[in-house]
mmCIF file of C-alpha atoms and ligand atoms in Angstrom:
data_model
loop_
_atom_site.group_PDB
_atom_site.id
_atom_site.type_symbol
_atom_site.label_atom_id
_atom_site.label_comp_id
_atom_site.label_asym_id
_atom_site.label_seq_id
_atom_site.Cartn_x
_atom_site.Cartn_y
_atom_site.Cartn_z
ATOM 1 C CA MET A 1 37.707 29.350 108.728
ATOM 2 C CA ARG A 2 36.990 33.095 108.879
ATOM 3 C CA MET A 3 38.106 35.058 111.898
ATOM 4 C CA ASN A 4 36.531 38.358 112.965
ATOM 5 C CA PHE A 5 39.049 41.058 113.916
ATOM 6 C CA ALA A 6 36.817 43.814 115.366
ATOM 7 C CA GLY A 7 34.536 43.829 112.327
ATOM 8 C CA LYS A 8 37.030 42.935 109.598
ATOM 9 C CA THR A 9 36.931 39.239 108.735
ATOM 10 C CA LEU A 10 39.687 37.225 107.119
ATOM 11 C CA ASP A 11 39.877 33.685 105.744
ATOM 12 C CA MET A 12 42.541 32.027 107.872
ATOM 13 C CA ALA A 13 43.034 29.333 105.233
ATOM 14 C CA GLN A 14 44.794 32.089 103.259
ATOM 15 C CA CYS A 15 48.139 33.649 104.142
ATOM 16 C CA HIS A 16 48.168 37.338 105.150
ATOM 17 C CA VAL A 17 50.980 39.775 105.873
ATOM 18 C CA MET A 18 51.327 41.770 109.091
ATOM 19 C CA GLY A 19 53.523 44.874 108.895
ATOM 20 C CA VAL A 20 55.715 45.801 111.864
ATOM 21 C CA LEU A 21 55.272 49.291 113.316
ATOM 22 C CA ASN A 22 57.534 50.085 116.251
ATOM 23 C CA VAL A 23 56.539 53.102 118.303
ATOM 24 C CA THR A 24 59.509 53.045 120.635
ATOM 25 C CA PRO A 25 61.192 56.458 121.002
ATOM 26 C CA ASP A 26 64.345 55.319 119.165
ATOM 27 C CA SER A 27 62.298 54.343 116.083
ATOM 28 C CA PHE A 28 60.979 57.887 115.461
ATOM 29 C CA SER A 29 63.609 60.383 116.569
ATOM 30 C CA ASP A 30 62.115 63.078 118.888
ATOM 31 C CA GLY A 31 59.989 65.797 117.257
ATOM 32 C CA GLY A 32 57.231 65.552 119.875
ATOM 33 C CA ARG A 33 54.180 63.321 120.061
ATOM 34 C CA PHE A 34 52.315 64.801 117.100
ATOM 35 C CA ASN A 35 55.187 64.229 114.712
ATOM 36 C CA GLN A 36 55.694 60.736 116.090
ATOM 37 C CA VAL A 37 52.049 59.793 115.564
ATOM 38 C CA ASP A 38 52.164 61.411 112.136
ATOM 39 C CA ALA A 39 55.287 59.487 111.154
ATOM 40 C CA ALA A 40 53.799 56.227 112.455
ATOM 41 C CA LEU A 41 50.585 56.825 110.490
ATOM 42 C CA ALA A 42 52.544 57.554 107.307
ATOM 43 C CA ARG A 43 54.535 54.350 107.716
ATOM 44 C CA ALA A 44 51.322 52.397 108.382
ATOM 45 C CA ARG A 45 49.716 53.904 105.262
ATOM 46 C CA GLN A 46 52.675 52.795 103.169
ATOM 47 C CA MET A 47 52.400 49.246 104.526
ATOM 48 C CA VAL A 48 48.651 49.166 103.775
ATOM 49 C CA ASP A 49 49.360 50.359 100.211
ATOM 50 C CA ASP A 50 51.938 47.567 100.011
ATOM 51 C CA GLY A 51 49.303 44.975 100.909
ATOM 52 C CA ALA A 52 49.447 44.518 104.686
ATOM 53 C CA ALA A 53 46.274 43.039 106.206
ATOM 54 C CA PHE A 54 47.503 43.887 109.729
ATOM 55 C CA ILE A 55 49.664 46.589 111.269
ATOM 56 C CA ASP A 56 51.360 45.393 114.460
ATOM 57 C CA VAL A 57 51.839 48.370 116.771
ATOM 58 C CA GLY A 58 54.409 47.819 119.502
ATOM 59 C CA GLY A 59 55.566 50.209 122.216
ATOM 60 C CA GLU A 60 57.885 47.912 124.127
ATOM 61 C CA SER A 61 61.242 46.509 123.022
ATOM 62 C CA THR A 62 61.634 42.790 123.696
ATOM 63 C CA ARG A 63 65.382 42.896 123.033
ATOM 64 C CA PRO A 64 67.426 41.414 125.907
ATOM 65 C CA GLY A 65 68.776 44.282 128.015
ATOM 66 C CA ALA A 66 66.134 46.779 126.868
ATOM 67 C CA THR A 67 64.830 49.031 129.639
ATOM 68 C CA PRO A 68 61.271 48.099 130.643
ATOM 69 C CA VAL A 69 58.627 50.595 129.531
ATOM 70 C CA PRO A 70 56.363 51.853 132.338
ATOM 71 C CA LEU A 71 52.657 51.259 131.729
ATOM 72 C CA ASP A 72 51.822 54.974 131.355
ATOM 73 C CA GLU A 73 54.564 55.382 128.784
ATOM 74 C CA GLU A 74 53.388 52.336 126.814
ATOM 75 C CA LEU A 75 49.820 53.684 126.807
ATOM 76 C CA ASP A 76 51.045 57.153 125.727
ATOM 77 C CA ARG A 77 53.022 55.677 122.846
ATOM 78 C CA VAL A 78 50.583 53.095 121.571
ATOM 79 C CA CYS A 79 47.081 54.561 122.073
ATOM 80 C CA PRO A 80 47.378 57.658 119.818
ATOM 81 C CA VAL A 81 48.806 55.498 117.025
ATOM 82 C CA VAL A 82 46.070 52.850 117.349
ATOM 83 C CA GLU A 83 43.462 55.613 117.332
ATOM 84 C CA ALA A 84 44.960 57.311 114.258
ATOM 85 C CA ILE A 85 45.281 54.084 112.235
ATOM 86 C CA THR A 86 41.761 52.832 113.036
ATOM 87 C CA ARG A 87 40.390 56.258 112.096
ATOM 88 C CA GLU A 88 42.378 56.732 108.880
ATOM 89 C CA LEU A 89 43.142 53.333 107.370
ATOM 90 C CA ASP A 90 41.309 50.201 106.249
ATOM 91 C CA VAL A 91 43.470 47.653 108.042
ATOM 92 C CA ILE A 92 43.385 45.473 111.144
ATOM 93 C CA VAL A 93 45.354 47.029 113.990
ATOM 94 C CA SER A 94 47.277 44.482 116.028
ATOM 95 C CA VAL A 95 48.724 45.578 119.358
ATOM 96 C CA ASP A 96 51.949 43.994 120.550
ATOM 97 C CA THR A 97 51.534 44.141 124.329
ATOM 98 C CA SER A 98 51.594 42.024 127.469
ATOM 99 C CA ALA A 99 49.836 44.557 129.725
ATOM 100 C CA PRO A 100 46.119 43.954 130.449
ATOM 101 C CA GLU A 101 45.540 47.738 130.706
ATOM 102 C CA VAL A 102 46.957 48.276 127.215
ATOM 103 C CA MET A 103 44.785 45.426 125.926
ATOM 104 C CA ARG A 104 41.689 47.070 127.432
ATOM 105 C CA GLU A 105 42.457 50.602 126.182
ATOM 106 C CA THR A 106 43.473 49.632 122.656
ATOM 107 C CA VAL A 107 40.537 47.261 122.117
ATOM 108 C CA ALA A 108 38.285 50.181 123.137
ATOM 109 C CA LEU A 109 40.023 52.273 120.440
ATOM 110 C CA GLY A 110 39.298 49.658 117.772
ATOM 111 C CA ALA A 111 42.291 47.294 117.834
ATOM 112 C CA GLY A 112 41.388 44.026 116.091
ATOM 113 C CA LEU A 113 44.075 41.719 117.465
ATOM 114 C CA ILE A 114 46.141 41.485 120.635
ATOM 115 C CA ASN A 115 49.605 40.057 120.000
ATOM 116 C CA ASP A 116 51.251 38.988 123.237
ATOM 117 C CA VAL A 117 54.809 37.641 123.126
ATOM 118 C CA ARG A 118 54.294 36.546 126.762
ATOM 119 C CA ALA A 119 51.329 34.322 125.847
ATOM 120 C CA LEU A 120 48.971 36.114 128.297
ATOM 121 C CA GLN A 121 51.085 34.959 131.245
ATOM 122 C CA ARG A 122 50.911 38.344 133.023
ATOM 123 C CA PRO A 123 48.441 38.387 135.938
ATOM 124 C CA GLY A 124 44.981 39.408 134.730
ATOM 125 C CA ALA A 125 45.757 39.085 131.016
ATOM 126 C CA PRO A 126 43.562 36.013 130.279
ATOM 127 C CA GLU A 127 40.690 37.544 132.272
ATOM 128 C CA GLU A 128 41.052 40.844 130.404
ATOM 129 C CA MET A 129 40.934 39.102 127.009
ATOM 130 C CA ALA A 130 37.904 37.074 128.134
ATOM 131 C CA LYS A 131 35.968 40.356 128.421
ATOM 132 C CA HIS A 132 36.453 41.196 124.743
ATOM 133 C CA LYS A 133 35.683 39.544 121.435
ATOM 134 C CA VAL A 134 38.884 40.251 119.524
ATOM 135 C CA PRO A 135 41.317 37.488 118.596
ATOM 136 C CA VAL A 136 44.583 37.046 120.423
ATOM 137 C CA CYS A 137 47.938 35.714 119.249
ATOM 138 C CA VAL A 138 49.620 33.549 121.866
ATOM 139 C CA MET A 139 53.356 33.193 121.303
ATOM 140 C CA HIS A 140 55.755 30.683 122.787
ATOM 141 C CA ILE A 141 58.620 32.128 124.784
ATOM 142 C CA GLN A 142 61.080 30.367 127.055
ATOM 143 C CA GLY A 143 61.852 32.638 130.013
ATOM 144 C CA GLU A 144 61.487 36.423 129.862
ATOM 145 C CA PRO A 145 62.871 38.652 127.069
ATOM 146 C CA ASP A 146 65.686 39.881 129.310
ATOM 147 C CA TYR A 147 67.329 36.477 129.850
ATOM 148 C CA MET A 148 65.610 34.230 127.266
ATOM 149 C CA GLN A 149 68.774 33.888 125.128
ATOM 150 C CA ASP A 150 71.081 32.992 128.064
ATOM 151 C CA ASN A 151 70.962 29.208 127.599
ATOM 152 C CA PRO A 152 67.862 28.078 125.720
ATOM 153 C CA SER A 153 67.299 24.396 126.367
ATOM 154 C CA TYR A 154 64.635 21.878 125.344
ATOM 155 C CA ARG A 155 64.113 18.143 125.494
ATOM 156 C CA ASN A 156 62.585 18.379 122.018
ATOM 157 C CA VAL A 157 61.913 21.941 120.889
ATOM 158 C CA CYS A 158 58.955 21.082 118.627
ATOM 159 C CA GLN A 159 57.250 18.903 121.222
ATOM 160 C CA ASP A 160 58.001 21.365 124.025
ATOM 161 C CA VAL A 161 56.670 24.388 122.106
ATOM 162 C CA SER A 162 53.598 22.408 121.095
ATOM 163 C CA ALA A 163 52.992 21.345 124.727
ATOM 164 C CA PHE A 164 53.421 24.933 125.960
ATOM 165 C CA LEU A 165 50.902 26.241 123.423
ATOM 166 C CA ALA A 166 48.451 23.407 124.219
ATOM 167 C CA GLU A 167 48.689 24.324 127.917
ATOM 168 C CA ARG A 168 48.098 28.022 127.178
ATOM 169 C CA LEU A 169 45.044 27.031 125.103
ATOM 170 C CA ARG A 170 43.716 25.084 128.074
ATOM 171 C CA VAL A 171 44.321 27.965 130.523
ATOM 172 C CA LEU A 172 42.852 30.598 128.199
ATOM 173 C CA GLU A 173 39.763 28.601 127.359
ATOM 174 C CA ALA A 174 39.223 27.967 131.100
ATOM 175 C CA ALA A 175 39.446 31.742 131.648
ATOM 176 C CA GLY A 176 36.781 32.327 128.985
ATOM 177 C CA VAL A 177 38.815 33.103 125.867
ATOM 178 C CA GLU A 178 37.074 31.098 123.134
ATOM 179 C CA GLY A 179 39.357 28.807 121.151
ATOM 180 C CA ASP A 180 38.010 30.075 117.841
ATOM 181 C CA ARG A 181 39.721 33.412 118.420
ATOM 182 C CA ILE A 182 43.142 32.103 119.431
ATOM 183 C CA ILE A 183 46.079 32.266 117.003
ATOM 184 C CA LEU A 184 49.306 30.420 117.888
ATOM 185 C CA ASP A 185 52.931 31.351 117.250
ATOM 186 C CA PRO A 186 56.110 29.310 117.899
ATOM 187 C CA GLY A 187 57.992 32.518 118.767
ATOM 188 C CA PHE A 188 61.048 32.474 116.525
ATOM 189 C CA GLY A 189 64.018 33.940 118.409
ATOM 190 C CA PHE A 190 62.327 33.961 121.802
ATOM 191 C CA GLY A 191 64.432 31.680 123.996
ATOM 192 C CA LYS A 192 65.787 29.570 121.137
ATOM 193 C CA THR A 193 69.140 28.782 119.567
ATOM 194 C CA VAL A 194 69.548 29.074 115.790
ATOM 195 C CA ARG A 195 69.152 25.300 115.561
ATOM 196 C CA HIS A 196 65.946 25.345 117.649
ATOM 197 C CA ASN A 197 64.521 28.005 115.317
ATOM 198 C CA PHE A 198 65.232 25.966 112.192
ATOM 199 C CA GLN A 199 63.918 22.791 113.784
ATOM 200 C CA LEU A 200 60.675 24.669 114.469
ATOM 201 C CA LEU A 201 60.535 26.054 110.945
ATOM 202 C CA GLY A 202 60.866 22.529 109.625
ATOM 203 C CA ALA A 203 58.126 21.282 111.931
ATOM 204 C CA LEU A 204 55.430 23.924 111.477
ATOM 205 C CA GLU A 205 53.107 21.168 110.214
ATOM 206 C CA GLN A 206 53.308 19.632 113.680
ATOM 207 C CA LEU A 207 52.027 22.891 115.220
ATOM 208 C CA GLN A 208 49.209 22.955 112.660
ATOM 209 C CA GLN A 209 47.972 19.806 114.432
ATOM 210 C CA LEU A 210 46.875 21.996 117.353
ATOM 211 C CA GLY A 211 44.046 23.109 115.069
ATOM 212 C CA HIS A 212 44.560 26.878 115.304
ATOM 213 C CA PRO A 213 45.751 29.409 112.739
ATOM 214 C CA LEU A 214 49.483 30.108 112.975
ATOM 215 C CA LEU A 215 51.351 33.415 112.929
ATOM 216 C CA VAL A 216 55.124 33.529 112.469
ATOM 217 C CA GLY A 217 57.722 36.280 112.615
ATOM 218 C CA MET A 218 61.192 35.631 111.224
ATOM 219 C CA SER A 219 61.734 38.913 109.369
ATOM 220 C CA ARG A 220 65.340 40.142 109.752
ATOM 221 C CA LYS A 221 65.892 37.989 112.830
ATOM 222 C CA SER A 222 69.289 36.733 113.958
ATOM 223 C CA MET A 223 68.550 33.130 112.875
ATOM 224 C CA LEU A 224 68.781 34.566 109.321
ATOM 225 C CA GLY A 225 71.882 36.586 110.193
ATOM 226 C CA HIS A 226 73.553 33.410 111.447
ATOM 227 C CA VAL A 227 73.039 31.433 108.252
ATOM 228 C CA THR A 228 73.792 34.287 105.808
ATOM 229 C CA GLY A 229 76.458 36.157 107.772
ATOM 230 C CA LYS A 230 74.538 39.375 107.067
ATOM 231 C CA GLU A 231 73.625 42.388 109.169
ATOM 232 C CA VAL A 232 70.003 43.257 109.947
ATOM 233 C CA SER A 233 69.749 45.706 107.019
ATOM 234 C CA GLU A 234 70.902 43.026 104.537
ATOM 235 C CA ARG A 235 68.482 40.261 105.508
ATOM 236 C CA LEU A 236 65.643 40.869 103.040
ATOM 237 C CA SER A 237 66.338 37.889 100.758
ATOM 238 C CA ALA A 238 66.716 35.523 103.691
ATOM 239 C CA SER A 239 63.516 36.927 105.232
ATOM 240 C CA LEU A 240 61.649 36.249 101.986
ATOM 241 C CA ALA A 241 62.992 32.692 101.822
ATOM 242 C CA ALA A 242 61.800 32.097 105.389
ATOM 243 C CA ALA A 243 58.412 33.687 104.658
ATOM 244 C CA THR A 244 58.020 31.504 101.558
ATOM 245 C CA ILE A 245 58.722 28.350 103.551
ATOM 246 C CA ALA A 246 56.211 29.395 106.216
ATOM 247 C CA ALA A 247 53.556 30.188 103.599
ATOM 248 C CA MET A 248 54.120 26.781 101.982
ATOM 249 C CA LYS A 249 53.598 25.169 105.370
ATOM 250 C CA GLY A 250 50.215 26.831 105.671
ATOM 251 C CA VAL A 251 50.715 29.660 108.165
ATOM 252 C CA SER A 252 47.927 32.244 108.205
ATOM 253 C CA ILE A 253 49.876 35.381 109.112
ATOM 254 C CA ILE A 254 53.468 36.404 108.432
ATOM 255 C CA ARG A 255 54.829 39.286 110.524
ATOM 256 C CA ALA A 256 57.316 41.240 108.418
ATOM 257 C CA HIS A 257 59.144 44.549 108.086
ATOM 258 C CA ASP A 258 59.294 44.492 104.263
ATOM 259 C CA VAL A 259 55.610 44.226 103.469
ATOM 260 C CA ARG A 260 55.717 44.858 99.714
ATOM 261 C CA GLU A 261 58.260 42.134 99.043
ATOM 262 C CA THR A 262 56.693 39.663 101.494
ATOM 263 C CA VAL A 263 53.259 40.086 99.894
ATOM 264 C CA ASP A 264 54.784 39.160 96.516
ATOM 265 C CA ALA A 265 56.419 36.045 97.985
ATOM 266 C CA VAL A 266 53.096 34.988 99.539
ATOM 267 C CA LYS A 267 51.310 35.589 96.206
ATOM 268 C CA VAL A 268 53.638 33.134 94.479
ATOM 269 C CA VAL A 269 52.832 30.419 97.017
ATOM 270 C CA THR A 270 49.098 31.184 96.866
ATOM 271 C CA ALA A 271 49.106 31.022 93.046
ATOM 272 C CA MET A 272 50.740 27.598 93.141
ATOM 273 C CA GLU A 273 48.207 26.310 95.647
ATOM 274 C CA GLU A 274 45.250 27.695 93.687
ATOM 275 C CA ALA A 275 46.514 26.096 90.478
ATOM 276 C CA GLY A 276 46.633 22.726 92.226
ATOM 277 C CA ARG A 277 43.014 22.864 93.385
HETATM 278 C C1 8Y4 B 1 65.751 42.410 113.553
HETATM 279 C C2 8Y4 B 1 64.487 42.940 113.563
HETATM 280 C C3 8Y4 B 1 66.081 41.425 114.449
HETATM 281 C C4 8Y4 B 1 63.562 42.492 114.498
HETATM 282 C C5 8Y4 B 1 65.155 40.996 115.374
HETATM 283 C C6 8Y4 B 1 63.901 41.524 115.401
HETATM 284 C C7 8Y4 B 1 57.443 38.396 117.067
HETATM 285 C C8 8Y4 B 1 56.445 39.219 117.614
HETATM 286 C C9 8Y4 B 1 58.368 40.229 117.723
HETATM 287 C C10 8Y4 B 1 57.068 37.113 116.587
HETATM 288 C C11 8Y4 B 1 54.818 37.636 117.245
HETATM 289 C C12 8Y4 B 1 61.675 41.147 116.401
HETATM 290 C C13 8Y4 B 1 56.377 41.475 118.667
HETATM 291 C C14 8Y4 B 1 61.112 40.723 117.714
HETATM 292 N N1 8Y4 B 1 58.631 39.051 117.141
HETATM 293 N N2 8Y4 B 1 55.149 38.854 117.703
HETATM 294 N N3 8Y4 B 1 57.036 40.356 118.025
HETATM 295 N N4 8Y4 B 1 55.732 36.782 116.695
HETATM 296 N N5 8Y4 B 1 53.547 37.234 117.316
HETATM 297 N N6 8Y4 B 1 63.033 41.076 116.379
HETATM 298 O O1 8Y4 B 1 57.875 36.294 116.118
HETATM 299 O O2 8Y4 B 1 61.006 41.509 115.477
HETATM 300 S S1 8Y4 B 1 59.528 41.458 118.124
#
């Protein structure tokens, strides 16, 4: 029921909001490392004030065609921000990474969750996470970020995603990552057509059957652009509709850019559920 994120515990029967904090160079225009860390900390502080339970710090772009970030560069981007947030703010720091070295360094700095869009498929990643006690979010992806959108194909997307996650659970538990610290994520937009994404959204209950807390991220994604015809900057309402659906289907964590608004949407769902108990 409760999960321990490096000393901060949360009831996973409740729905929490995770704010997105990109620390890629294009997200904070130049100004040197100090100013970048400072700007990232200010943005994190705003999201905490807005009600975020997690801040998801990511130093690598998973957009198809993005240039891969060398390990040293990822460490240089992410570590100072993780250190600053854990020192200054009362929030769980999540680190969006696939690199075992980044997992090791950021957990040592106080990160409370490792969020891996590659489901710990990199060599050494399961073994690295087995050495620590922090929870990990294992996300479904078909292929690699670079080519995942080329021709996504499934026999049955819900069954296939569920089978992939069940297999990762088996592999991770065999490597020594306890099941009670594994969070699952269907990976909206990661090797999926718009239709696949909406089939998954409709079938989140099926993924709940795996018996682990769920995390979802649909905020501003192209599945919402496709149905509304809107650009990224105009997708707030659609993002809130998607977040509301996910909350109603019992997900534990919603990854979002617009924390303030998403927290309100989640509060409406929570109030309804509490009134019914
Ligand atoms: C506009 C803004 C359009 C952002 C697309 C995007 C997830 C995730 C990402 C997710 C988990 C993104 C790191 C993609 N998505 N981690 N990360 N689940 N666990 N695209 O769905 O935000 S990055």
